CSV table of C-alpha atoms and ligand atoms in Angstrom, one decimal:
chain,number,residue,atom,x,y,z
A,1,UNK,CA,13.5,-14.5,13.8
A,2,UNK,CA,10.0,-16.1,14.2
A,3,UNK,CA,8.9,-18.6,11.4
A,4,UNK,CA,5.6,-18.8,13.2
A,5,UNK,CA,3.2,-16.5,12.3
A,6,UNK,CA,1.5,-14.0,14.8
A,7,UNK,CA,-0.9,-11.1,15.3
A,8,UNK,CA,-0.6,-7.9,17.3
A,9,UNK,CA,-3.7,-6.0,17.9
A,10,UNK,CA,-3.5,-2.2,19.3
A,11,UNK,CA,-6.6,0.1,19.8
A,12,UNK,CA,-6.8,3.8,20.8
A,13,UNK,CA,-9.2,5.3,23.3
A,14,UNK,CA,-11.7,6.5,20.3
A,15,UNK,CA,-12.2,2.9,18.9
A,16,UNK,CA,-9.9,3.1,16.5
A,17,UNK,CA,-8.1,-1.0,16.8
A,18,UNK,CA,-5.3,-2.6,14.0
A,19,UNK,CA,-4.6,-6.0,13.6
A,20,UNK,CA,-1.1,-6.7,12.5
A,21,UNK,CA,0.9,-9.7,11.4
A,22,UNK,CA,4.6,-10.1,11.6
A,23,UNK,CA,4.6,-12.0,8.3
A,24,UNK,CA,4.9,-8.9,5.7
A,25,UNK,CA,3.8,-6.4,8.2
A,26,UNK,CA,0.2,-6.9,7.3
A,27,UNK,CA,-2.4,-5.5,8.7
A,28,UNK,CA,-5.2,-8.0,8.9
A,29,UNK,CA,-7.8,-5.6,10.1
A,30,UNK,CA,-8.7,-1.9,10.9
A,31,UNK,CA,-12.3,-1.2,12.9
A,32,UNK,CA,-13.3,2.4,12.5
A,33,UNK,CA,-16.8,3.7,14.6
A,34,UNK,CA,-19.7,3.5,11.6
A,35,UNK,CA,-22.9,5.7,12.2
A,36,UNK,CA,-24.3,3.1,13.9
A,37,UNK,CA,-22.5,3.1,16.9
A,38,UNK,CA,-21.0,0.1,15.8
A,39,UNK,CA,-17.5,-1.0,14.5
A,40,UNK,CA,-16.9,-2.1,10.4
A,41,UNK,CA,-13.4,-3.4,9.3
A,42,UNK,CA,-12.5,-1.4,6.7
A,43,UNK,CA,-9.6,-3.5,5.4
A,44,UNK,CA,-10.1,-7.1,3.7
A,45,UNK,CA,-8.4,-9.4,5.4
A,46,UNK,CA,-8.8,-13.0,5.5
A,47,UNK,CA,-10.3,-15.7,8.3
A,48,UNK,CA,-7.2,-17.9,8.5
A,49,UNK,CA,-4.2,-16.0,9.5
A,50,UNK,CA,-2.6,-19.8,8.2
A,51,UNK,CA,-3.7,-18.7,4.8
A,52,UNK,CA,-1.7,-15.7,4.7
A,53,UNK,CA,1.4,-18.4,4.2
A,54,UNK,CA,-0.2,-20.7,1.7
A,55,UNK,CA,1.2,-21.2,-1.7
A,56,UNK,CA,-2.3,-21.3,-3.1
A,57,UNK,CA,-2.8,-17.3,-1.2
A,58,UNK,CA,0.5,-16.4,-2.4
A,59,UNK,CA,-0.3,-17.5,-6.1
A,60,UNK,CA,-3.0,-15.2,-6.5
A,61,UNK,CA,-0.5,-12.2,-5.7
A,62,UNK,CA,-3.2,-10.4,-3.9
A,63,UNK,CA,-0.7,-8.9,-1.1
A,64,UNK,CA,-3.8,-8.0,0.8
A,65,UNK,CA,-2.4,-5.5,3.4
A,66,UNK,CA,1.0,-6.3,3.4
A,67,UNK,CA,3.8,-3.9,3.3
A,68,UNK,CA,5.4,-4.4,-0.6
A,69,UNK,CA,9.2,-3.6,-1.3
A,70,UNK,CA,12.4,-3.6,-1.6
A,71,UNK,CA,10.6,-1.9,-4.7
A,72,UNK,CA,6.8,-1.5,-4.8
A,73,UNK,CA,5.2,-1.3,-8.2
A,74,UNK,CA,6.6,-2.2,-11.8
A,75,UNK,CA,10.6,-2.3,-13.0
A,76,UNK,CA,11.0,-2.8,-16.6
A,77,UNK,CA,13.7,-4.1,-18.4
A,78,UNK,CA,14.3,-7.4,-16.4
A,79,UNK,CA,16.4,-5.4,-13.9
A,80,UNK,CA,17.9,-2.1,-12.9
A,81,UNK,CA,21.7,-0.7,-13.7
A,82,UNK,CA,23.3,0.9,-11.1
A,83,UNK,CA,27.1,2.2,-10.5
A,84,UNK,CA,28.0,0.3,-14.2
A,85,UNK,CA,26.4,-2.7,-13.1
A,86,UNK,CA,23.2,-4.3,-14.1
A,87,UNK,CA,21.1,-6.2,-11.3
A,88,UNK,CA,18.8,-9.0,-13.0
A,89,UNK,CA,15.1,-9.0,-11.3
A,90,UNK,CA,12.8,-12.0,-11.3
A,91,UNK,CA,10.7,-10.9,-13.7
A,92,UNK,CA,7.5,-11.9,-16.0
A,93,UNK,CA,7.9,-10.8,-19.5
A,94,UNK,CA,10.8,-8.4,-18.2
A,95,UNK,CA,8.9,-6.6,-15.6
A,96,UNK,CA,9.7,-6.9,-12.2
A,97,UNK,CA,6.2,-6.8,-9.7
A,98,UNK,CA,6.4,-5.7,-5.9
A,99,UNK,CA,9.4,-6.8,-5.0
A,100,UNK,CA,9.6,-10.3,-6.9
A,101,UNK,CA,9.4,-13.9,-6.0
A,102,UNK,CA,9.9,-13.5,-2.0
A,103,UNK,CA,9.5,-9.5,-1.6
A,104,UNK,CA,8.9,-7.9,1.9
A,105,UNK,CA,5.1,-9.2,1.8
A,106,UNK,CA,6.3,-13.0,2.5
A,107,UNK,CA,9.0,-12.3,4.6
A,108,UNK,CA,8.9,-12.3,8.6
A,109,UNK,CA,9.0,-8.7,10.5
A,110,UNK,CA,10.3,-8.7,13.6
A,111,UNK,CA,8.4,-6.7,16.3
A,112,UNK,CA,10.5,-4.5,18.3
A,113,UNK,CA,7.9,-2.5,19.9
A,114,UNK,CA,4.1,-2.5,21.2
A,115,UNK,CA,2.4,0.6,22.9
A,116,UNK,CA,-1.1,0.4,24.0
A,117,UNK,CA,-1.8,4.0,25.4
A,118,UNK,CA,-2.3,7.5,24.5
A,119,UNK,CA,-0.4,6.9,21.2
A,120,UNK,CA,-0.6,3.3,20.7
A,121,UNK,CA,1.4,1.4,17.7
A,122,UNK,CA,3.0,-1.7,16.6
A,123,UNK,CA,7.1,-1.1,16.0
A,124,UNK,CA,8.3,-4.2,13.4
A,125,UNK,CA,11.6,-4.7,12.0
A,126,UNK,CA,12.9,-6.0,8.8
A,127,UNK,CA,16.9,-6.4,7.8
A,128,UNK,CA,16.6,-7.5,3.6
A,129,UNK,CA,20.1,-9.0,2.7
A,130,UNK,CA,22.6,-7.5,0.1
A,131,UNK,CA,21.6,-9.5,-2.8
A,132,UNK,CA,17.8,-10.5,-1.6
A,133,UNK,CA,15.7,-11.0,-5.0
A,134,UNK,CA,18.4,-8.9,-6.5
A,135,UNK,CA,19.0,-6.2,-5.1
A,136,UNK,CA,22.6,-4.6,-4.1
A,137,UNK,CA,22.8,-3.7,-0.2
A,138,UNK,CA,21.8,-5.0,3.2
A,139,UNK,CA,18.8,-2.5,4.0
A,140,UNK,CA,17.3,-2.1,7.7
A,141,UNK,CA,13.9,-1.3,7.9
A,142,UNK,CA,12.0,-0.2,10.4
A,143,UNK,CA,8.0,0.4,10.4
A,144,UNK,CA,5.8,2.0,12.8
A,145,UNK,CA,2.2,1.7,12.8
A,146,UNK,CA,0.6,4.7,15.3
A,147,UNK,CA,-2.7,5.1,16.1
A,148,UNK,CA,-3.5,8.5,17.0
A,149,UNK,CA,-6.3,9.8,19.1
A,150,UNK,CA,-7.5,12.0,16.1
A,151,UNK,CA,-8.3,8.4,14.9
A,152,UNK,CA,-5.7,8.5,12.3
A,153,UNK,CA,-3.8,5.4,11.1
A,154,UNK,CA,0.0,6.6,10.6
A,155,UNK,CA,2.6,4.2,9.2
A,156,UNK,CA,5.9,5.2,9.0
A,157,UNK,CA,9.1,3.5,7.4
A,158,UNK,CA,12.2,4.4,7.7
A,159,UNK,CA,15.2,2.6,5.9
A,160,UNK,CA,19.1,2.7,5.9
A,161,UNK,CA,21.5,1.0,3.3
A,162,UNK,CA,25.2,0.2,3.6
A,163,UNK,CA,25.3,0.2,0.0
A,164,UNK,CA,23.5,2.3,-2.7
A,165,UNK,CA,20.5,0.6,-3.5
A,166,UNK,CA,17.0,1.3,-4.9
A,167,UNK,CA,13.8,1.5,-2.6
A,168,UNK,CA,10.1,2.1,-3.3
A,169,UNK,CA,7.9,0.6,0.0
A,170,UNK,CA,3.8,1.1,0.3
A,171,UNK,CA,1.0,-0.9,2.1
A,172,UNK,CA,-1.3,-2.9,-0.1
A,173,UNK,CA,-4.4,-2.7,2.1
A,174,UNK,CA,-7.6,-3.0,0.0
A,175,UNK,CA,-10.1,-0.7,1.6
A,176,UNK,CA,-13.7,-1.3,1.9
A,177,UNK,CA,-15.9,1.3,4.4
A,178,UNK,CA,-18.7,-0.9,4.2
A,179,UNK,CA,-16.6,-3.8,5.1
A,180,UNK,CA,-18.2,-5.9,2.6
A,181,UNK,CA,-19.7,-6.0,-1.1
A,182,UNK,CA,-18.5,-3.3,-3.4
A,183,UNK,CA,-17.0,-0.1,-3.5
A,184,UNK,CA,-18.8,1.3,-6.7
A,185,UNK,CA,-21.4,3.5,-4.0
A,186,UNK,CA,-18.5,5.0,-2.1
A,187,UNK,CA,-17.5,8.2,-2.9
A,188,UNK,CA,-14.1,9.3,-3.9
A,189,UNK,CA,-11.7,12.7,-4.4
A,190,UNK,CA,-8.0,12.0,-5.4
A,191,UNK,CA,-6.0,15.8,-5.7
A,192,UNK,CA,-4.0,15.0,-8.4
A,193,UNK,CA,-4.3,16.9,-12.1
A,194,UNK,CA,-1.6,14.1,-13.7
A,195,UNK,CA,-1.4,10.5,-14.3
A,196,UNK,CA,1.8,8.2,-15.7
A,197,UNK,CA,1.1,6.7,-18.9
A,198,UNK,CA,2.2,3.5,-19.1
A,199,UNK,CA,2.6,0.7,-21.9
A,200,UNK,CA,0.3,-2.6,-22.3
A,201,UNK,CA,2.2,-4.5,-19.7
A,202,UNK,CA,1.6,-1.1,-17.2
A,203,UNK,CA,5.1,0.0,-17.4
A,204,UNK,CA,5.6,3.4,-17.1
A,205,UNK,CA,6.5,5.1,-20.2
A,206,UNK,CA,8.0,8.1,-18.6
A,207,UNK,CA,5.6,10.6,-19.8
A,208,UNK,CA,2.3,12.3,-17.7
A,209,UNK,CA,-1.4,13.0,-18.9
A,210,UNK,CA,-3.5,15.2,-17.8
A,211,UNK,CA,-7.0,13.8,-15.8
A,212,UNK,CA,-8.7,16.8,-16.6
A,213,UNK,CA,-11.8,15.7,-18.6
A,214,UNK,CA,-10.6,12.4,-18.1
A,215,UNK,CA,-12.0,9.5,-16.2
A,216,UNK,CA,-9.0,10.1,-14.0
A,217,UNK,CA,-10.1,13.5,-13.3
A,218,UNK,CA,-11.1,12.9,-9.7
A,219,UNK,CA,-10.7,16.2,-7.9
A,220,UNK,CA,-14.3,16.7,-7.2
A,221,UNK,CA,-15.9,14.1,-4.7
A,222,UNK,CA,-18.4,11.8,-6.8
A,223,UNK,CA,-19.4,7.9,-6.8
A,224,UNK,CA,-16.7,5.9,-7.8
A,225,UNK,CA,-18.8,4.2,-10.1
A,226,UNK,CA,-19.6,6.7,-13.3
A,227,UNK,CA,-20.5,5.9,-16.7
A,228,UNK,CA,-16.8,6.0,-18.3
A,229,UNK,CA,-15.2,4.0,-15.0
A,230,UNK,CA,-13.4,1.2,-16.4
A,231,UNK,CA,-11.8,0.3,-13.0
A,232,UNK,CA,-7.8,2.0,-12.0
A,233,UNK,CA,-4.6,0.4,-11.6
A,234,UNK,CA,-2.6,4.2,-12.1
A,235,UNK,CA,-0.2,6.0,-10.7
A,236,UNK,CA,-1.5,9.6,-9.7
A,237,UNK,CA,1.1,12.4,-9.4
A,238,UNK,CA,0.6,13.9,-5.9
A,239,UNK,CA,1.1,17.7,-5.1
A,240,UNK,CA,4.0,18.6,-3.0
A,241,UNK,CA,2.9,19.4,0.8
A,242,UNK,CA,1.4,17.7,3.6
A,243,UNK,CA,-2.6,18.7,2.1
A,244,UNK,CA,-5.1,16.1,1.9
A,245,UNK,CA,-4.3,13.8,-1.3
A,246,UNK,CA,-7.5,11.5,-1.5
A,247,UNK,CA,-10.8,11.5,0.3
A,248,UNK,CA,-12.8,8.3,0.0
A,249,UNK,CA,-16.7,8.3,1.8
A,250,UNK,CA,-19.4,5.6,2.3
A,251,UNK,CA,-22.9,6.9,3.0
A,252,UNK,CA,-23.9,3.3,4.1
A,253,UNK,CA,-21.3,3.8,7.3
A,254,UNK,CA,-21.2,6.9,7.4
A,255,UNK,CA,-17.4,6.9,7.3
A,256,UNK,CA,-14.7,8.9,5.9
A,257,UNK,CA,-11.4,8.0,5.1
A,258,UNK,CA,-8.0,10.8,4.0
A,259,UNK,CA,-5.3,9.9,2.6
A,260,UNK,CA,-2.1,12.1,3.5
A,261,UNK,CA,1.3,11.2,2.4
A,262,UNK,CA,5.0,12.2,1.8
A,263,UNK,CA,5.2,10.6,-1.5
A,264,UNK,CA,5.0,12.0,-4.4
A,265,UNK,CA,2.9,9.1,-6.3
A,266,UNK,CA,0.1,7.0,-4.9
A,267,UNK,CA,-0.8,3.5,-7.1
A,268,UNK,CA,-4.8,3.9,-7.1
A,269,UNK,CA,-6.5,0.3,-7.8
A,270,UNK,CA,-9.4,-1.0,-7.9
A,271,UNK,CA,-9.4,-4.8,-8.4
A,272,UNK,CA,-12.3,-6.0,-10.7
A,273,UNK,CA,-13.2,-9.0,-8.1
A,274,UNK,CA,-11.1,-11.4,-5.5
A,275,UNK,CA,-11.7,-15.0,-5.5
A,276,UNK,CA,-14.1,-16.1,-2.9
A,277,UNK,CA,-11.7,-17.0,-0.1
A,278,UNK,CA,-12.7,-16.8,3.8
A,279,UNK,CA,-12.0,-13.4,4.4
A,280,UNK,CA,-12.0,-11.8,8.4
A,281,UNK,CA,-16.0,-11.6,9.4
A,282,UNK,CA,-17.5,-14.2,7.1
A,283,UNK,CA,-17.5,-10.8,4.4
A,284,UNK,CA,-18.8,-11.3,1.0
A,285,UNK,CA,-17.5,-8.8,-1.7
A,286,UNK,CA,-18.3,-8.6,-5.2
A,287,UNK,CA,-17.6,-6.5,-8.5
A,288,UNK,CA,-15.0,-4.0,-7.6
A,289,UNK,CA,-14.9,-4.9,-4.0
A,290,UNK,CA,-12.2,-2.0,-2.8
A,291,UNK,CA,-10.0,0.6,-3.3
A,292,UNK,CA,-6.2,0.5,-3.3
A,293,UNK,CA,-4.1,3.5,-2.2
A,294,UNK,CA,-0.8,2.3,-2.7
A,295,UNK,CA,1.5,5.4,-1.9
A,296,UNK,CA,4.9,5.5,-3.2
A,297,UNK,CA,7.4,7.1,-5.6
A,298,UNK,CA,6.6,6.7,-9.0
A,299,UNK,CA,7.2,2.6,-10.2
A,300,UNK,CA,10.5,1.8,-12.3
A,301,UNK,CA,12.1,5.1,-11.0
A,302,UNK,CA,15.3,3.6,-11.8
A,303,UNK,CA,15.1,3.2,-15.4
A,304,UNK,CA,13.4,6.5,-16.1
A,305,UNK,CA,15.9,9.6,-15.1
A,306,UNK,CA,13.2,12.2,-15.3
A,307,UNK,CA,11.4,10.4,-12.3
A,308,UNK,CA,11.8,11.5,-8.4
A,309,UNK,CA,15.5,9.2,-8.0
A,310,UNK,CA,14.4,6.0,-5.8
A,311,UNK,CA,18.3,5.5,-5.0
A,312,UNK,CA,19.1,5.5,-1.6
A,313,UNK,CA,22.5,6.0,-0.4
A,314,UNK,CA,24.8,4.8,2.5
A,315,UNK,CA,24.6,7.8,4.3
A,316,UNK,CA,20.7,8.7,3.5
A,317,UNK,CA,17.9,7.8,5.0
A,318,UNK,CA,14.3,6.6,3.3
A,319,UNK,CA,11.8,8.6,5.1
A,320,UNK,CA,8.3,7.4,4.1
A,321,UNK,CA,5.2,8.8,6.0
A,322,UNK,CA,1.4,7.7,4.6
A,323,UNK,CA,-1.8,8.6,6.9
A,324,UNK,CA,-5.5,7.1,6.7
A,325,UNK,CA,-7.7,9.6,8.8
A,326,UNK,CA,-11.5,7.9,9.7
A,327,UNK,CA,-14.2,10.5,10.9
A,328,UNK,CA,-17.8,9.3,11.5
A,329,UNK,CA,-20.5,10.9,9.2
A,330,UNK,CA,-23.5,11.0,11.8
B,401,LIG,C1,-2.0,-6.3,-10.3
B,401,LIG,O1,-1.4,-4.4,-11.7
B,401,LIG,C2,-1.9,-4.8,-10.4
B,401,LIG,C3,-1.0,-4.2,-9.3
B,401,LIG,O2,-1.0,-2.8,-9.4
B,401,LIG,C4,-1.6,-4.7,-8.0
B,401,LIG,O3,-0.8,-4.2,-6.9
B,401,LIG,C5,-1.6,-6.2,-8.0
B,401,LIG,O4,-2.4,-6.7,-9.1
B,401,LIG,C6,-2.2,-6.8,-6.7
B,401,LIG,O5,-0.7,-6.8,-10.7
């Protein structure tokens, strides 16, 4: 397995091109047509693909476009019990974050596959050790990133265990359609009536709220930025189906971006600003510079029994399929 770092780069026939590294399965870049004619990167991403492997990167826990697992999202209690045993998790204050100290996000991918064509994508490969930051059973995990001509970004993950385990994967890309500055202008829809309430250290508690008349009640496409925004870092319950779960829209490019997905929660955050690293492009962002879709099942599964189970067993599979459609607002 490679301890270098390197990049893959795939394009379709409408303009659509990814950039992907093997460390974490990152994607380092995404150009999408603007109105323009042109091409904006709608993904931040930084200069340096060196960077992506410094300590000083990693301390910031950023995870900028990197797949995040074994278990994405928040576990509470310091761990997870499972057939009578109790597995300890690296933890900070008793909560586990994305995967802990060396999660899939620092780890190298393998590629297995590249396809520049009709449908082009990027195949990687990741085998996570019984044991690795904790958790029980060696787990195979293979991720395909497709572009398709309907210039649709599809990433899909499949995973097998030889031991029952827990599992919760999602990509951490922060998006920006203007490719720069803020995200407060773009406009955004999520389809979700429900949101998990969680504790002061953003735990779930295990119950729901309702958005409606909330600032969480997003179902109607309007500016991110409203009076009572006070930024999101929330797990939104998705409906069941294969229906359009968030819409996101920059007038400034003129593109649109859905968000369709097989999972039944989607992580919705908005960081209140990065540090001022070299990102891809010489871009500059600023307050709230993007907007996190972070689909997944619902964070610390495991320890609340009225959540969708994230167990996966020996015989299962983990079937998880997210999609970012662009069209070009002329
Ligand atoms: C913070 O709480 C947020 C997470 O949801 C996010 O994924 C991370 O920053 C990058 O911990």
């Amino acid at each position: 397995m490679s301890t270098r770092i390197k990049f893959y780069r795939i394009s379709n026939a409408n303009g659509l091109s990814l950039e992907v590294l093997n460390l974490g399965a990152t994607i380092r870049s995404l150009e999408v047509p603007n109105k323009d004619g042109g091409m904006t990167n709608v993904v931040i991403g930084l200069a340096n693909i060196e960077e992506y492997l410094s300590p000083e990167y990693w301390s910031l826990g950023y995870y900028l476009g990197s797949v995040v697992g074994r278990c994405a999202g928040r576990i509470s209690n310091g761990g997870f019990n499972l057939d009578n045993h109790f597995y300890p998790l690296a933890s900070s204050s008793n909560v586990h974050l994305h995967g802990g100290s060396l999660g899939f996000d620092k780890k190298m991918w393998s590629l297995k596959d590249i396809s520049q064509g009709v449908k082009s994508y990027i195949e990687l490969f990741y085998k996570s050790v019984d044991g690795e930051e904790g958790y029980p059973g060696n787990l195979e995990i293979n991720l395909r990133y497709t572009l398709l001509e309907d210039n649709a970004l599809e990433i899909r993950y499949t995973a097998k265990t030889d031991k029952r385990t827990i599992i919760n994967l999602t990509n951490h890309s922060y998006f920006n359609l203007d490719g720069q500055g803020s995200v407060l202008n773009h406009e955004l829809q999520i389809n979700s009536n429900h949101v998990l309430e969680t504790d002061q250290l953003n735990v779930p508690t295990g119950r729901l709220f309702t958005a409606k008349g909330t600032p969480y009640d997003r179902r109607k496409m309007k500016a991110i930025q409203e009076l009572n925004f006070n930024g999101f870092d929330d797990t939104f319950v998705l409906e069941e189906g294969n229906g359009l779960k968030a819409r996101l829209i920059s007038d400034k490019t003129g593109i649109e971006m859905e968000v369709y997905t097989n999972q039944k929660g989607m992580v919705v955050y908005t960081p209140e600003r990065l540090e001022k690293l070299e990102y891809l492009g010489g871009a500059e962002f600023s307050t709230i510079p993007a907007i996190c879709f972070e689909t997944q099942n619902f964070p610390d599964a495991i320890n609340n029994a009225i959540f969708p189970s994230a167990i996966l067993e020996p015989n299962d599979r983990y079937q998880h399929v997210t999609s970012f459609k662009f069209k070009t607002i002329t």
